Amino acid sequence: MKHIAIFASGSGSNAENIARYFEKSGIARVSLILCNNPKAGVLARAEKLNIPSKVFSRHDFYETDTILQWLRDAKTDLVVLAGFLWLVPKSLIAAYPGKIINIHPALLPGVGGKGMYGMKVHETVIQNGATRSGITIHFVNAEFDEGEILFKAECAIEPGDTPETLAAKIHALEYAHFPSVIEKLLTRD
Ligand code: GRF
């Protein structure tokens, strides 16, 4: 059985969707949820799902090896960032080479980089007059949204679409694809 650790800072609907997908899987389980925001909705979801969770500070993340120790204790095979906003330190990337992935709620390269998260992404896509958006799942490196791309899925933007309706389309793509991309990655090695 492989072990997945998920980092999330917010609501955690993707974290929950991934956890439920693997609940009865013979391949993997979500074994740990890590969060930098003690008020984040993902922590209540972790409790409901019976998945251990840990909250950490900026100091823990950047100045100590606490997180690495937690990941090792949980026998982590794959680290998944699902709505996690901090840049991952080089030490963590070096400890899990090719084993840390992120989901971005737009098509990369393009609408990404520092500060490009949440509704800002969808507002920018609509303002640009784009006719398509989508999701990008990529390996994590030391820059925001720049790691090697693993998977993309697209949706159409219709004339009446708003950032809110686009966000709903993007979430639907995330729920439909993220768990199976994770599963493929875990079974290819
Ligand atoms: C998702 O749209 C994800 O692509 C982005 O942050 C959002 C997280 O949503 N990185 P949730 O917390 O999983 O509901």
Short mmCIF file of C-alpha atoms and ligand atoms in Angstrom, two decimals:
data_model
loop_
_atom_site.label_atom_id
_atom_site.label_comp_id
_atom_site.label_asym_id
_atom_site.label_seq_id
_atom_site.Cartn_x
_atom_site.Cartn_y
_atom_site.Cartn_z
CA MET A 1 0.00 0.00 0.00
CA LYS A 2 1.34 3.43 -0.99
CA HIS A 3 0.92 6.46 1.24
CA ILE A 4 -0.17 9.88 0.06
CA ALA A 5 0.36 13.07 2.08
CA ILE A 6 -1.68 16.10 1.10
CA PHE A 7 -0.81 19.74 1.80
CA ALA A 8 -3.77 22.11 1.76
CA SER A 9 -4.36 25.63 3.09
CA GLY A 10 -8.07 26.14 2.51
CA SER A 11 -11.39 24.38 2.12
CA GLY A 12 -9.85 21.08 1.11
CA SER A 13 -12.54 19.85 -1.25
CA ASN A 14 -9.85 18.32 -3.48
CA ALA A 15 -8.19 16.72 -0.48
CA GLU A 16 -11.51 15.13 0.48
CA ASN A 17 -12.20 14.00 -3.08
CA ILE A 18 -8.78 12.34 -3.31
CA ALA A 19 -9.16 10.71 0.12
CA ARG A 20 -12.57 9.29 -0.81
CA TYR A 21 -11.29 7.99 -4.15
CA PHE A 22 -8.60 5.95 -2.38
CA GLU A 23 -10.70 4.93 0.65
CA LYS A 24 -11.31 1.43 -0.69
CA SER A 25 -8.34 1.28 -3.05
CA GLY A 26 -5.86 -1.55 -2.87
CA ILE A 27 -3.19 0.80 -4.20
CA ALA A 28 -2.96 3.77 -1.87
CA ARG A 29 -4.42 5.73 1.02
CA VAL A 30 -4.28 9.34 2.06
CA SER A 31 -2.35 8.89 5.30
CA LEU A 32 -1.65 12.47 6.34
CA ILE A 33 -3.05 15.95 5.77
CA LEU A 34 -0.78 18.91 6.43
CA CYS A 35 -2.04 22.45 6.80
CA ASN A 36 -0.50 25.85 7.54
CA ASN A 37 -3.80 27.46 8.58
CA PRO A 38 -5.39 26.34 11.87
CA LYS A 39 -8.78 27.72 10.69
CA ALA A 40 -8.80 25.95 7.32
CA GLY A 41 -11.82 23.84 6.41
CA VAL A 42 -9.55 20.99 5.37
CA LEU A 43 -8.89 20.19 9.04
CA ALA A 44 -12.58 19.48 9.75
CA ARG A 45 -12.67 17.33 6.60
CA ALA A 46 -9.61 15.37 7.82
CA GLU A 47 -11.31 14.69 11.13
CA LYS A 48 -14.51 13.55 9.40
CA LEU A 49 -12.46 11.29 7.12
CA ASN A 50 -10.48 9.92 10.07
CA ILE A 51 -7.18 10.99 8.53
CA PRO A 52 -4.43 12.30 10.81
CA SER A 53 -3.71 15.99 10.27
CA LYS A 54 -0.91 18.30 11.34
CA VAL A 55 -0.80 22.08 11.49
CA PHE A 56 2.51 23.83 11.01
CA SER A 57 3.90 27.34 11.05
CA ARG A 58 6.10 29.18 8.57
CA HIS A 59 8.98 28.60 10.98
CA ASP A 60 8.32 24.82 11.06
CA PHE A 61 8.15 24.72 7.27
CA TYR A 62 11.20 26.77 6.37
CA GLU A 63 13.51 26.52 9.37
CA THR A 64 13.13 22.99 10.74
CA ASP A 65 12.94 19.40 9.54
CA THR A 66 9.65 18.78 11.40
CA ILE A 67 7.64 18.36 8.21
CA LEU A 68 10.17 15.96 6.72
CA GLN A 69 9.99 13.89 9.88
CA TRP A 70 6.17 13.79 9.75
CA LEU A 71 6.29 12.72 6.09
CA ARG A 72 8.79 9.98 6.88
CA ASP A 73 6.80 8.78 9.90
CA ALA A 74 3.74 8.48 7.63
CA LYS A 75 5.84 6.45 5.13
CA THR A 76 4.92 8.97 2.44
CA ASP A 77 5.40 7.86 -1.17
CA LEU A 78 3.80 10.86 -2.84
CA VAL A 79 3.23 14.44 -1.70
CA VAL A 80 0.20 16.17 -3.20
CA LEU A 81 -0.36 19.92 -3.00
CA ALA A 82 -4.08 20.65 -3.30
CA GLY A 83 -4.73 24.33 -2.71
CA PHE A 84 -1.45 24.93 -0.88
CA LEU A 85 0.08 28.36 -1.40
CA TRP A 86 3.58 28.37 0.03
CA LEU A 87 6.70 27.79 -2.02
CA VAL A 88 8.11 24.37 -1.15
CA PRO A 89 11.64 24.58 0.31
CA LYS A 90 14.48 23.04 -1.70
CA SER A 91 15.26 20.63 1.13
CA LEU A 92 11.81 19.04 0.83
CA ILE A 93 12.02 18.86 -2.97
CA ALA A 94 15.42 17.18 -2.65
CA ALA A 95 14.02 14.65 -0.16
CA TYR A 96 11.16 13.66 -2.51
CA PRO A 97 12.54 14.01 -6.05
CA GLY A 98 9.77 13.58 -8.63
CA LYS A 99 7.36 12.79 -5.80
CA ILE A 100 5.72 16.16 -5.17
CA ILE A 101 2.89 17.33 -7.41
CA ASN A 102 0.57 20.34 -7.48
CA ILE A 103 -2.71 21.18 -9.16
CA HIS A 104 -3.13 24.61 -10.72
CA PRO A 105 -6.62 25.85 -11.67
CA ALA A 106 -5.62 27.16 -15.13
CA LEU A 107 -3.59 26.14 -18.14
CA LEU A 108 0.16 26.43 -17.65
CA PRO A 109 2.38 27.95 -18.82
CA GLY A 110 0.35 31.13 -18.95
CA VAL A 111 -1.83 32.11 -16.07
CA GLY A 112 0.43 31.16 -13.18
CA GLY A 113 3.26 32.31 -10.93
CA LYS A 114 3.46 34.14 -7.62
CA GLY A 115 0.16 35.67 -6.49
CA MET A 116 -1.82 33.83 -9.14
CA TYR A 117 -4.16 31.74 -7.01
CA GLY A 118 -7.82 31.52 -6.00
CA MET A 119 -10.35 33.69 -7.82
CA LYS A 120 -7.55 35.91 -9.19
CA VAL A 121 -6.75 33.12 -11.64
CA HIS A 122 -10.28 32.94 -13.05
CA GLU A 123 -10.68 36.74 -13.09
CA THR A 124 -7.48 37.03 -15.12
CA VAL A 125 -8.51 34.31 -17.58
CA ILE A 126 -11.88 36.03 -18.19
CA GLN A 127 -10.27 39.49 -18.46
CA ASN A 128 -7.83 38.09 -21.05
CA GLY A 129 -10.82 37.12 -23.18
CA ALA A 130 -9.71 33.48 -23.29
CA THR A 131 -12.10 30.97 -24.83
CA ARG A 132 -10.61 28.00 -22.94
CA SER A 133 -9.24 27.33 -19.47
CA GLY A 134 -8.49 24.16 -17.57
CA ILE A 135 -6.35 22.47 -14.98
CA THR A 136 -2.66 21.67 -14.93
CA ILE A 137 -1.11 19.01 -12.74
CA HIS A 138 2.65 19.41 -12.52
CA PHE A 139 5.70 18.32 -10.59
CA VAL A 140 6.81 20.86 -8.01
CA ASN A 141 10.15 22.59 -8.25
CA ALA A 142 11.59 25.59 -6.45
CA GLU A 143 9.57 28.14 -8.49
CA PHE A 144 5.82 28.81 -8.45
CA ASP A 145 3.94 26.78 -11.11
CA GLU A 146 7.04 25.98 -13.18
CA GLY A 147 7.68 22.26 -12.69
CA GLU A 148 7.34 19.69 -15.45
CA ILE A 149 3.75 19.30 -16.60
CA LEU A 150 2.17 15.91 -16.02
CA PHE A 151 -1.42 16.39 -17.14
CA LYS A 152 -3.83 19.01 -18.47
CA ALA A 153 -7.58 19.02 -19.06
CA GLU A 154 -9.50 21.86 -20.68
CA CYS A 155 -12.96 23.39 -20.59
CA ALA A 156 -14.65 25.96 -22.81
CA ILE A 157 -15.39 29.47 -21.59
CA GLU A 158 -18.82 30.56 -22.82
CA PRO A 159 -19.77 34.22 -23.40
CA GLY A 160 -21.82 34.46 -20.16
CA ASP A 161 -19.18 32.87 -17.93
CA THR A 162 -18.03 34.77 -14.82
CA PRO A 163 -15.05 34.00 -12.57
CA GLU A 164 -17.51 32.13 -10.33
CA THR A 165 -19.00 29.93 -13.05
CA LEU A 166 -15.53 29.27 -14.42
CA ALA A 167 -14.32 28.30 -10.92
CA ALA A 168 -17.14 25.72 -10.76
CA LYS A 169 -16.12 24.23 -14.14
CA ILE A 170 -12.50 24.06 -12.98
CA HIS A 171 -13.42 22.37 -9.71
CA ALA A 172 -15.40 19.77 -11.68
CA LEU A 173 -12.31 19.05 -13.82
CA GLU A 174 -10.16 18.78 -10.70
CA TYR A 175 -12.53 16.30 -9.05
CA ALA A 176 -12.79 14.25 -12.24
CA HIS A 177 -9.06 13.97 -12.97
CA PHE A 178 -6.79 14.60 -9.99
CA PRO A 179 -7.31 11.25 -8.19
CA SER A 180 -6.75 9.15 -11.32
CA VAL A 181 -3.61 11.11 -12.27
CA ILE A 182 -2.29 10.41 -8.76
CA GLU A 183 -3.18 6.73 -9.12
CA LYS A 184 -1.34 6.48 -12.46
CA LEU A 185 1.73 8.14 -10.99
CA LEU A 186 1.73 5.74 -8.03
CA THR A 187 1.39 2.67 -10.21
CA ARG A 188 3.98 3.61 -12.80
CA ASP A 189 6.91 3.11 -10.39
C1 GRF B 1 -8.18 24.42 -6.34
O1 GRF B 1 -8.85 25.10 -7.35
C2 GRF B 1 -6.76 24.16 -6.72
O2 GRF B 1 -6.55 24.03 -8.08
C3 GRF B 1 -6.08 25.41 -6.25
O3 GRF B 1 -6.74 25.75 -5.07
C4 GRF B 1 -8.07 25.27 -5.09
C5 GRF B 1 -8.29 24.50 -3.83
O4 GRF B 1 -9.64 24.20 -3.62
N1 GRF B 1 -4.66 25.22 -6.18
P1 GRF B 1 -10.05 23.20 -2.46
O5 GRF B 1 -9.43 23.71 -1.17
O6 GRF B 1 -9.53 21.85 -2.83
O7 GRF B 1 -11.54 23.24 -2.41
#
